[in-house]
Coordinates of C-alpha atoms in Angstrom, one line a residue:
M151 CA 4.8 -13.9 -21.1
T152 CA 2.6 -10.9 -21.9
P153 CA 0.7 -10.4 -25.2
T154 CA 3.2 -7.7 -26.2
A155 CA 6.0 -10.2 -26.5
F156 CA 7.1 -11.1 -30.0
G157 CA 8.2 -14.3 -31.6
A158 CA 11.3 -14.8 -33.9
D159 CA 9.1 -13.9 -36.9
G160 CA 8.1 -10.5 -35.3
E161 CA 4.5 -11.5 -34.8
A162 CA 3.0 -10.7 -31.4
R163 CA 2.4 -13.7 -29.1
V164 CA -0.6 -14.1 -26.7
V165 CA -1.2 -16.1 -23.6
F166 CA -4.0 -18.6 -24.2
H167 CA -6.0 -20.8 -21.8
L168 CA -7.6 -23.7 -23.6
F169 CA -10.5 -25.4 -21.7
A170 CA -11.1 -29.0 -22.9
A171 CA -13.3 -31.7 -21.4
S172 CA -11.3 -34.7 -20.3
D173 CA -14.4 -37.0 -20.0
R174 CA -15.2 -36.3 -23.7
K175 CA -11.6 -37.0 -24.9
E176 CA -11.4 -33.3 -25.9
A177 CA -8.4 -32.8 -23.8
D178 CA -6.5 -35.5 -25.7
A179 CA -7.5 -34.0 -29.0
A180 CA -6.4 -30.5 -27.8
R181 CA -3.0 -31.8 -26.7
D182 CA -2.5 -33.5 -30.1
V183 CA -3.4 -30.3 -31.9
L184 CA -1.0 -28.2 -29.8
R185 CA 1.8 -30.7 -30.3
R186 CA 1.3 -30.7 -34.1
A187 CA 1.3 -26.9 -34.0
D188 CA 4.6 -27.0 -32.0
V189 CA 3.1 -24.9 -29.2
T190 CA 4.4 -25.3 -25.7
Y191 CA 1.8 -25.5 -22.9
V192 CA 1.3 -26.6 -19.3
D193 CA -1.6 -28.5 -17.9
L194 CA -3.1 -26.8 -14.9
R195 CA -4.6 -30.1 -13.6
P196 CA -2.5 -31.2 -10.6
L197 CA -0.5 -34.4 -11.1
G198 CA -2.4 -37.2 -9.5
A199 CA -5.7 -35.5 -9.5
N200 CA -8.5 -37.5 -11.1
A201 CA -11.3 -35.0 -10.8
P202 CA -13.5 -34.9 -13.9
G203 CA -14.4 -31.7 -15.8
D204 CA -12.3 -29.4 -18.0
D205 CA -8.5 -29.6 -18.3
V206 CA -7.0 -26.1 -18.7
L207 CA -4.0 -26.0 -21.0
T208 CA -2.1 -22.8 -20.8
G209 CA 0.7 -21.5 -23.1
T210 CA 1.8 -18.8 -25.5
A211 CA 1.3 -18.7 -29.2
T212 CA 1.3 -16.2 -32.1
T213 CA -2.1 -15.0 -33.3
T214 CA -1.7 -17.1 -36.4
A215 CA -0.9 -20.2 -34.5
L216 CA -3.9 -19.6 -32.1
V217 CA -6.2 -19.1 -35.1
N218 CA -5.0 -22.4 -36.6
I219 CA -5.4 -24.2 -33.3
V220 CA -9.0 -23.1 -32.8
T221 CA -9.8 -23.9 -36.5
A222 CA -8.4 -27.4 -36.0
L223 CA -10.4 -28.0 -32.9
R224 CA -13.8 -26.7 -34.1
H225 CA -14.9 -30.1 -35.4
L226 CA -13.2 -32.1 -32.6
F227 CA -15.2 -30.6 -29.7
R228 CA -18.8 -31.7 -29.1
Y229 CA -20.0 -28.1 -28.9
G230 CA -19.0 -24.9 -30.5
I231 CA -16.1 -22.9 -29.4
A232 CA -16.1 -19.5 -27.7
V233 CA -13.0 -17.3 -27.8
R234 CA -12.7 -14.2 -25.6
V235 CA -10.2 -11.8 -24.3
A236 CA -9.9 -12.1 -20.5
G237 CA -8.7 -8.7 -19.3
P238 CA -5.6 -7.2 -20.8
T239 CA -3.3 -10.2 -20.8
D240 CA -5.1 -13.5 -21.7
V241 CA -7.2 -15.2 -24.3
V242 CA -9.6 -17.9 -23.3
V243 CA -10.7 -20.7 -25.7
Q244 CA -13.6 -22.8 -24.4
S245 CA -16.2 -25.3 -25.6
D246 CA -19.7 -23.8 -25.0
S247 CA -22.9 -25.9 -25.1
R248 CA -24.8 -22.8 -26.2
I249 CA -22.9 -22.6 -29.5
G250 CA -23.6 -25.1 -32.3
H251 CA -21.1 -27.8 -33.1
G252 CA -18.4 -26.6 -35.6
Q253 CA -19.1 -22.9 -35.0
V254 CA -16.6 -20.4 -33.5
V255 CA -17.8 -17.3 -31.8
V256 CA -15.6 -14.4 -30.6
R257 CA -17.3 -13.1 -27.6
G258 CA -17.2 -9.4 -26.8
P259 CA -18.5 -7.3 -23.9
R260 CA -21.4 -6.0 -26.0
H261 CA -21.9 -8.4 -28.9
D262 CA -20.6 -11.6 -30.4
V263 CA -19.0 -12.3 -33.8
L264 CA -19.5 -15.6 -35.6
A265 CA -16.3 -16.6 -37.3
E266 CA -17.2 -18.9 -40.2
D267 CA -13.5 -19.7 -41.2
A268 CA -9.9 -19.0 -40.2
G269 CA -9.9 -15.6 -42.0
A270 CA -13.0 -14.4 -40.3
L271 CA -11.6 -15.6 -36.9
R272 CA -8.4 -13.7 -37.5
S273 CA -10.3 -10.6 -38.5
A274 CA -12.6 -10.8 -35.4
L275 CA -9.6 -11.3 -33.1
D276 CA -7.4 -8.5 -34.5
G277 CA -9.5 -5.7 -32.9
P278 CA -9.5 -7.1 -29.3
L279 CA -5.9 -8.2 -29.5
T280 CA -4.5 -4.9 -30.7
Q281 CA -6.2 -3.3 -27.7
M282 CA -4.6 -5.6 -25.2
V283 CA -2.2 -3.7 -22.9
P284 CA -0.2 -5.7 -20.4
D285 CA -0.5 -5.0 -16.6
L286 CA 2.5 -2.7 -15.9
A287 CA 2.2 -3.2 -12.1
P288 CA 1.9 -6.6 -10.4
L289 CA -1.7 -7.8 -10.0
P290 CA -3.2 -7.0 -6.6
Y291 CA -4.3 -9.8 -4.3
P292 CA -5.9 -10.2 -0.9
P293 CA -3.1 -10.5 1.7
S294 CA -2.9 -13.4 4.2
V295 CA -3.6 -12.2 7.7
L296 CA -2.2 -15.1 9.8
F297 CA 0.6 -16.1 7.4
H298 CA 1.5 -12.9 5.7
G299 CA 5.3 -13.5 6.0
Y300 CA 5.0 -16.8 4.2
Q301 CA 2.5 -15.9 1.5
S302 CA 3.8 -16.2 -2.1
A303 CA 3.1 -12.9 -3.9
E304 CA 3.7 -14.7 -7.2
L305 CA 1.0 -17.3 -6.5
A306 CA -1.4 -14.8 -5.0
A307 CA -1.2 -12.5 -8.1
E308 CA -1.7 -15.6 -10.2
A309 CA -5.0 -16.3 -8.4
T310 CA -6.3 -12.8 -9.3
R311 CA -5.3 -13.5 -12.9
L312 CA -7.1 -16.8 -12.9
A313 CA -10.2 -15.0 -11.6
R314 CA -10.3 -13.1 -14.9
V315 CA -9.6 -16.3 -16.9
F316 CA -12.5 -18.1 -15.3
T317 CA -14.9 -15.2 -15.7
D318 CA -18.2 -15.9 -17.5
P319 CA -19.2 -12.7 -19.3
D320 CA -22.9 -13.5 -19.0
F321 CA -22.5 -13.8 -15.2
I322 CA -20.5 -10.5 -15.1
S323 CA -23.1 -8.7 -17.3
G324 CA -25.8 -9.6 -14.8
A325 CA -23.7 -8.8 -11.7
D326 CA -21.9 -5.8 -13.1
P327 CA -23.9 -4.1 -16.0
T328 CA -21.1 -1.6 -16.4
G329 CA -18.7 -4.3 -17.5
T330 CA -15.8 -2.8 -15.7
V331 CA -15.0 -5.5 -13.2
L332 CA -12.5 -7.2 -15.6
D333 CA -10.7 -3.9 -16.1
D334 CA -10.3 -3.5 -12.3
P335 CA -8.2 -6.2 -10.8
E336 CA -8.6 -4.5 -7.4
M337 CA -12.3 -5.5 -7.5
L338 CA -11.5 -9.1 -8.4
A339 CA -9.0 -9.3 -5.5
D340 CA -11.5 -7.8 -3.1
V341 CA -14.1 -10.4 -4.0
S342 CA -11.6 -13.1 -2.9
S343 CA -10.6 -11.4 0.3
R344 CA -13.0 -13.2 2.7
P345 CA -12.3 -16.6 1.2
R346 CA -8.6 -15.8 1.6
N347 CA -9.1 -15.1 5.3
L348 CA -11.0 -18.3 5.7
L349 CA -8.2 -20.2 4.0
D350 CA -5.9 -18.9 6.8
L351 CA -8.3 -20.3 9.4
L352 CA -8.3 -23.7 7.7
L353 CA -4.5 -23.7 7.7
L354 CA -4.4 -22.7 11.4
A355 CA -6.9 -25.4 12.2
Y356 CA -4.7 -27.9 10.3
G357 CA -1.7 -26.8 12.4
L358 CA -3.5 -27.1 15.7
S359 CA -5.2 -30.5 14.9
R360 CA -3.5 -33.8 15.6
T361 CA -3.2 -35.7 12.4
D362 CA -2.1 -39.1 11.1
G363 CA -0.9 -37.6 7.9
G364 CA -3.6 -39.4 5.9
D365 CA -2.4 -42.8 7.2
H366 CA -5.1 -44.2 9.5
R367 CA -2.8 -47.0 10.5
V368 CA -0.8 -44.5 12.7
R369 CA -1.7 -45.1 16.3
D370 CA -0.3 -41.8 17.7
P371 CA -1.5 -38.8 15.7
R372 CA 0.7 -35.7 16.1
L373 CA 0.5 -32.0 15.3
P374 CA 1.8 -31.3 11.8
G375 CA 4.3 -28.7 13.2
P376 CA 4.8 -25.1 12.3
D377 CA 7.1 -25.8 9.4
A378 CA 4.5 -28.0 7.7
V379 CA 1.8 -25.3 8.1
R380 CA 4.1 -22.6 6.7
R381 CA 5.1 -24.7 3.8
V382 CA 1.4 -25.2 2.8
A383 CA 0.6 -21.5 3.5
A384 CA 3.3 -20.5 1.0
T385 CA 1.9 -22.7 -1.8
V386 CA -1.9 -22.4 -1.6
E387 CA -4.2 -19.6 -2.7
V388 CA -7.9 -19.3 -3.4
F389 CA -10.0 -17.2 -5.7
V390 CA -13.7 -16.8 -6.5
Q391 CA -14.7 -17.8 -10.1
P392 CA -16.9 -15.0 -11.4
S393 CA -19.2 -17.5 -13.2
T394 CA -22.2 -19.8 -12.7
D395 CA -19.9 -22.9 -12.9
P396 CA -21.1 -25.2 -10.2
E397 CA -17.8 -27.0 -9.7
S398 CA -14.9 -26.0 -7.5
R399 CA -11.5 -26.9 -8.7
V400 CA -7.7 -27.0 -7.9
L401 CA -5.2 -25.7 -10.4
A402 CA -1.5 -26.3 -10.2
R403 CA 1.1 -23.6 -11.0
S404 CA 4.9 -24.0 -10.8
L405 CA 6.6 -21.2 -8.9
A406 CA 9.8 -19.5 -9.9
D407 CA 11.7 -21.2 -7.1
G408 CA 10.7 -24.7 -8.3
R409 CA 7.9 -25.4 -5.8
Q410 CA 4.5 -26.6 -6.8
G411 CA 1.8 -24.1 -6.0
F412 CA -2.0 -24.7 -5.9
V413 CA -4.9 -22.4 -6.5
I414 CA -8.4 -23.3 -5.4
G415 CA -11.3 -21.8 -7.4
L416 CA -14.7 -21.4 -5.7
P417 CA -18.1 -21.3 -7.4
P418 CA -19.9 -18.2 -5.9
Q419 CA -23.5 -19.2 -6.8
V420 CA -23.1 -22.6 -5.2
A421 CA -21.8 -21.0 -2.0
E422 CA -24.7 -18.5 -1.9
L423 CA -27.3 -21.1 -2.6
M424 CA -25.8 -23.4 0.0
A425 CA -26.1 -20.5 2.5
N426 CA -29.8 -20.1 1.7
I427 CA -30.5 -23.8 2.0
S428 CA -28.5 -23.9 5.2
W429 CA -30.5 -21.0 6.6
A430 CA -33.7 -22.8 5.8
L431 CA -32.7 -26.2 7.1
P432 CA -34.1 -25.8 10.6
A433 CA -37.5 -25.1 9.1
L434 CA -37.2 -28.2 6.9
F435 CA -36.0 -30.3 9.8
A436 CA -38.9 -29.2 12.1
I437 CA -37.1 -30.8 15.1
P438 CA -37.8 -29.4 18.5
G439 CA -34.8 -27.6 19.8
T440 CA -33.1 -26.8 16.4
E441 CA -34.9 -23.5 15.9
A442 CA -32.2 -22.0 18.2
F443 CA -29.7 -22.5 15.4
G444 CA -31.9 -21.2 12.5
T445 CA -34.2 -18.5 11.5
S446 CA -37.2 -17.8 13.7
E447 CA -39.3 -16.5 10.8
L448 CA -39.1 -19.8 8.9
A449 CA -39.1 -22.1 11.9
S450 CA -41.9 -20.6 13.8
G451 CA -44.0 -18.8 11.2
T452 CA -46.1 -21.8 10.3
T453 CA -46.2 -25.5 10.9
D454 CA -47.5 -26.2 7.4
G455 CA -44.8 -28.0 5.4
D456 CA -46.2 -27.0 2.0
R457 CA -46.0 -23.3 3.0
R458 CA -42.5 -23.7 4.1
W459 CA -41.5 -25.4 0.9
A460 CA -43.3 -22.7 -1.1
D461 CA -41.3 -19.9 0.7
I462 CA -38.0 -21.8 0.0
D463 CA -39.0 -22.6 -3.6
A464 CA -39.1 -19.0 -4.6
T465 CA -35.5 -18.5 -3.4
V466 CA -34.2 -21.8 -4.9
A467 CA -35.9 -21.0 -8.3
S468 CA -34.4 -17.5 -8.4
Y469 CA -30.8 -19.0 -8.2
L470 CA -31.5 -21.9 -10.5
R471 CA -32.9 -19.6 -13.2
S472 CA -29.6 -17.7 -13.3
W473 CA -27.5 -20.8 -13.8
R474 CA -25.9 -20.8 -17.3
P475 CA -28.3 -18.2 -18.7
P476 CA -28.9 -17.8 -22.4
R477 CA -26.6 -15.3 -24.1
A478 CA -27.7 -11.7 -23.5
A479 CA -30.6 -12.9 -21.3
T480 CA -32.2 -10.5 -18.9
L481 CA -32.4 -12.0 -15.5
L482 CA -33.9 -10.8 -12.2
P483 CA -31.5 -10.8 -9.3
P484 CA -31.8 -13.8 -6.9
R485 CA -34.2 -13.6 -3.9
P486 CA -32.2 -14.7 -0.9
L487 CA -33.9 -16.0 2.2
I488 CA -30.8 -15.3 4.3
P489 CA -30.1 -11.7 5.3
M490 CA -27.2 -10.3 3.3
A491 CA -26.2 -8.1 6.3
M492 CA -26.1 -8.6 10.0
P493 CA -29.6 -8.0 11.5
Q494 CA -29.7 -5.1 13.9
D495 CA -30.5 -7.2 17.0
E496 CA -28.1 -10.0 16.2
S497 CA -24.5 -10.6 17.2
R498 CA -21.6 -12.6 15.7
Y499 CA -21.9 -16.3 16.3
G500 CA -25.4 -15.8 17.7
P501 CA -28.4 -17.9 16.5
G502 CA -29.3 -15.4 13.8
D503 CA -25.8 -14.6 12.5
P504 CA -25.9 -14.9 8.7
Y505 CA -22.2 -14.3 8.3
M506 CA -21.5 -17.5 10.2
V507 CA -23.6 -19.4 7.7
F508 CA -21.8 -17.9 4.7
D509 CA -18.4 -18.7 6.4
A510 CA -19.4 -22.3 7.1
C511 CA -20.4 -22.9 3.5
T512 CA -17.4 -21.2 2.0
L513 CA -15.0 -23.0 4.4
F514 CA -16.4 -26.4 3.4
L515 CA -16.0 -25.7 -0.3
I516 CA -12.4 -24.7 0.3
A517 CA -11.7 -27.5 2.7
R518 CA -12.8 -30.3 0.4
E519 CA -10.3 -29.1 -2.2
L520 CA -7.6 -28.3 0.4
T521 CA -7.7 -31.8 2.0
P522 CA -5.8 -33.7 -0.9
I523 CA -3.2 -30.9 -0.8
L524 CA -2.6 -31.2 2.9
E525 CA -2.4 -35.0 2.6
G526 CA 0.1 -34.8 -0.3
R527 CA -2.1 -36.6 -2.8
Y528 CA -1.0 -34.4 -5.7
G529 CA 2.5 -34.8 -7.0
G530 CA 2.7 -38.4 -8.3
G531 CA 4.3 -39.8 -5.2
A532 CA 3.0 -42.7 -3.0
E533 CA -0.6 -42.2 -2.2
P534 CA -1.5 -42.1 1.5
P535 CA -4.0 -44.8 2.6
L536 CA -7.7 -43.9 2.5
A537 CA -9.9 -43.9 5.6
P538 CA -11.1 -47.4 6.5
F539 CA -14.7 -46.5 6.6
T540 CA -14.6 -45.9 2.8
A541 CA -13.6 -49.5 2.2
G542 CA -15.8 -51.2 -0.4
L543 CA -16.6 -48.1 -2.3
P544 CA -15.2 -47.5 -5.9
R545 CA -11.8 -45.7 -5.8
E546 CA -13.1 -42.4 -7.1
M547 CA -15.9 -42.4 -4.6
R548 CA -13.5 -43.4 -1.8
L549 CA -11.3 -40.4 -2.6
G550 CA -14.2 -38.0 -2.7
T551 CA -15.8 -39.4 0.5
H552 CA -12.5 -39.2 2.3
A553 CA -12.0 -35.6 1.3
D554 CA -15.5 -34.5 2.2
C555 CA -15.4 -36.2 5.6
A556 CA -12.0 -34.6 6.4
A557 CA -13.4 -31.3 5.2
Y558 CA -16.3 -31.6 7.7
V559 CA -13.8 -31.7 10.6
H560 CA -11.5 -29.0 9.1
T561 CA -14.5 -26.7 8.6
M562 CA -15.8 -27.2 12.1
N563 CA -12.4 -26.5 13.7
A564 CA -11.8 -23.4 11.5
L565 CA -15.2 -22.0 12.3
I566 CA -14.5 -22.4 16.0
L567 CA -11.1 -20.7 15.7
G568 CA -12.7 -17.8 13.8
A569 CA -15.0 -17.1 16.7
G570 CA -12.4 -15.0 18.6
E571 CA -12.8 -11.3 18.8
D572 CA -9.1 -10.4 19.1
G573 CA -7.5 -13.5 17.7
P574 CA -8.2 -17.3 17.3
F575 CA -10.8 -18.7 19.7
V576 CA -9.5 -21.8 21.6
P577 CA -12.1 -23.2 23.9
D578 CA -11.1 -24.6 27.3
F579 CA -12.7 -28.1 26.9
D580 CA -11.3 -29.2 30.3
N581 CA -13.4 -26.4 31.9
I582 CA -16.4 -27.3 29.7
R583 CA -16.2 -30.9 30.8
R584 CA -16.0 -29.9 34.5
H585 CA -18.4 -27.0 34.7
F586 CA -20.9 -27.1 31.9
H587 CA -24.3 -28.2 33.2
H588 CA -28.0 -27.1 33.3
G589 CA -28.4 -27.3 37.1
R590 CA -28.2 -24.6 39.7
P591 CA -25.1 -22.3 39.6
G592 CA -22.4 -22.9 42.1
R593 CA -22.2 -21.1 45.4
L594 CA -18.6 -19.8 45.1
R595 CA -18.0 -16.8 42.8
R596 CA -15.0 -18.5 41.1
T597 CA -17.1 -21.6 40.4
R598 CA -19.9 -19.5 38.9
Q599 CA -17.4 -17.7 36.7
R600 CA -16.1 -21.0 35.4
E601 CA -19.6 -22.2 34.8
E602 CA -20.5 -19.0 32.9
R603 CA -17.4 -19.4 30.7
A604 CA -18.2 -23.1 30.1
R605 CA -21.8 -22.2 29.0
R606 CA -20.6 -19.4 26.8
E607 CA -17.8 -21.5 25.1
A608 CA -20.1 -24.6 24.8
G609 CA -22.7 -22.4 23.1
V610 CA -20.1 -21.2 20.6
V611 CA -18.7 -24.7 19.7
L612 CA -22.2 -26.2 19.5
A613 CA -23.3 -23.4 17.2
C614 CA -20.2 -24.0 15.0
L615 CA -20.8 -27.7 14.9
N616 CA -24.5 -27.3 13.9
R617 CA -23.6 -24.7 11.2
T618 CA -20.9 -27.0 9.8
T619 CA -23.3 -29.9 9.7
E620 CA -25.9 -27.8 7.9
A621 CA -23.3 -26.6 5.4
V622 CA -22.4 -30.1 4.5
L623 CA -26.1 -31.1 4.1
S624 CA -26.8 -28.0 2.1
Y625 CA -23.8 -28.8 -0.2
Y626 CA -25.2 -32.1 -1.1
A627 CA -28.7 -30.6 -1.5
V628 CA -27.4 -28.0 -4.0
V629 CA -25.4 -30.6 -5.9
D630 CA -28.5 -32.8 -6.3
M631 CA -30.6 -29.9 -7.4
L632 CA -28.0 -28.7 -10.0
A633 CA -27.6 -32.3 -11.2
A634 CA -31.3 -32.5 -11.9
L635 CA -31.2 -29.2 -13.7
A636 CA -28.2 -30.2 -15.8
R637 CA -29.9 -33.4 -16.8
A638 CA -33.1 -31.6 -17.7
R639 CA -31.0 -29.2 -19.9
R640 CA -29.4 -32.2 -21.6
D641 CA -25.9 -31.6 -20.2
G642 CA -25.3 -35.2 -19.4
D643 CA -21.6 -34.8 -18.7
L644 CA -22.1 -32.3 -15.9
A645 CA -25.1 -34.2 -14.6
R646 CA -23.1 -37.4 -14.2
R647 CA -20.3 -35.6 -12.4
L648 CA -22.7 -33.9 -10.0
E649 CA -24.6 -37.2 -9.5
A650 CA -21.3 -38.9 -8.6
I651 CA -20.8 -36.3 -5.9
G652 CA -24.3 -36.8 -4.7
G653 CA -23.7 -40.5 -4.4
R654 CA -21.3 -39.9 -1.5
R655 CA -24.0 -38.3 0.6
E656 CA -25.0 -41.3 2.6
A657 CA -21.5 -42.3 3.5
V658 CA -20.6 -38.7 4.6
C659 CA -23.8 -38.5 6.7
R660 CA -22.9 -41.7 8.4
Y661 CA -19.5 -40.2 9.2
M662 CA -21.0 -37.0 10.6
L663 CA -23.4 -39.0 12.8
W664 CA -20.4 -41.0 14.1
V665 CA -18.5 -37.9 14.9
K666 CA -21.4 -36.3 16.7
E667 CA -22.4 -39.5 18.6
Q668 CA -18.9 -40.8 19.6
A669 CA -15.9 -38.7 18.8
L670 CA -17.0 -35.2 20.0
P671 CA -18.7 -36.2 23.2
E672 CA -15.5 -37.8 24.3
D673 CA -13.3 -34.8 23.2
W674 CA -15.6 -32.0 24.2
G675 CA -17.6 -33.4 27.1
L676 CA -20.8 -32.3 25.4
R677 CA -23.8 -34.1 23.9
T678 CA -23.6 -33.1 20.3
R679 CA -26.1 -35.4 18.5
L680 CA -29.6 -34.1 18.6
V681 CA -32.6 -36.3 19.2
G682 CA -34.4 -37.1 16.0
E683 CA -31.6 -35.6 13.9
E684 CA -31.7 -38.3 11.2
D685 CA -35.4 -37.8 10.7
G686 CA -34.8 -34.1 10.2
W687 CA -32.2 -34.9 7.6
E688 CA -34.6 -37.1 5.8
R689 CA -37.2 -34.3 5.7
A690 CA -34.5 -32.2 4.0
W691 CA -34.0 -34.8 1.3
E692 CA -37.7 -34.9 0.8
Y693 CA -37.5 -31.3 -0.1
V694 CA -34.6 -31.9 -2.5
R695 CA -36.7 -34.6 -4.2
H696 CA -39.5 -32.1 -4.5
V697 CA -37.2 -29.6 -6.2
Q698 CA -35.9 -32.3 -8.6
R699 CA -39.4 -33.6 -9.5
H700 CA -41.5 -30.4 -9.6
L701 CA -39.4 -27.2 -9.4
V702 CA -36.7 -28.1 -12.0
P703 CA -39.1 -29.1 -14.8
S704 CA -41.0 -25.8 -14.4
L705 CA -37.7 -23.9 -14.8
V706 CA -36.7 -25.7 -17.9
D707 CA -40.1 -25.4 -19.6
P708 CA -42.5 -23.0 -17.7
S709 CA -45.4 -24.0 -19.8
D710 CA -45.4 -27.6 -18.4

């Protein structure tokens, strides 16, 4: 329902999106206030999902009812409340740690208005609400390339709408000083176009990978089948959250035909910082032979570890400074280590391809949220068994570990499929097993051709494997860094959520080593585990601890 709809009393109604923290009991308080106000709403958290963070309650209400709801919540939320108009169709109500408890601020593109009571809040909202004009045409969205005939236009347009809802004005003011991005849905749709293409690759990888359906007791894994893949392709979309929020999320939306749809939201700053850490990992590893998969400038420029750390520190600090900036703060743009365009002398899927790094990081962020959807864990039905190697861990940690390990494999397979020039790349592993070697080339021309193809395809799959492994390692590195920053800024709720994710790192790393040491050599006919790899990973964690102990405190209080 659009904001121009009217209730029985003739008063205009607006669409609201109320963010409430479930781990602070704010969501329960918000539901109670909405019930007492006789306002109908839906919870966008998928049924069966136990991820912490904000619940998003969406509904329609008159302006009077919305003002009364916000007024009732102002003393029930730990922090103050920010109210803002999100594009031409939606109003967002959200707790904000930068606003004092009990205060309500109406946020505008140029300045904020402090509403001290219900009357002041109504007055502050009247102006923005009267300017709200509904979208006359359907919202644009990035089309699916591989599953265009099965994509839900309804859900895809909703993903663009949610991008506006999840926008942080402070983030936008830094990225787009003109402030026009919210007025141009084409721009929002375009930002999500690459993640949408990567979602297609993940769905294709799912369709081409034998699976046990989440039940590890199955002895004969089978392909999901085209119908299963098409069904998922019609009910999943992805969008980029234009904010500094460090957490990805899954939102549930009921479709007009009764199906349950899911929308995955991605944190752009996490993806970009992951890419920078991933680009720098070979330098942090300092393992002979890994430089081929990293940046020559970092890996060979110096052997001094402190110098390498200092170079990476400047980039990490530039991203951490821009996380949740003060209102109206002036921030310098981040200083990426990774090239933001393809270097002139590099080629796709070559050792210095930055796009491959960005894709691996984004794929992993999507895949870890997609996995529970593929396994049918949302919907309230019988929950599939969890992987046996997670036994002994607390249930929430088991769920997260299971999803991250599955995402590792999905990401690797999708990255390989995306390496094709004119379509999906499907390596001939039989040929690799028979003809990949480092000895003298064969005498027969046909044999030499097969050996050349085996070397070329083996190089691609090994590069994809290494970039995927680096993406997972960089994800946990970024999570640990942001957890330390959140705790230093006294955001204990977020810090605990991120620390819980970081607590899965050791189990996921053990799984990756098992895959590289046992599973892939048998399937691919290649040695995929590098000598001294674990030592290199430990050197990377030493750098993370350096960031937590030395870099983060300097960002919170530069005088220290």
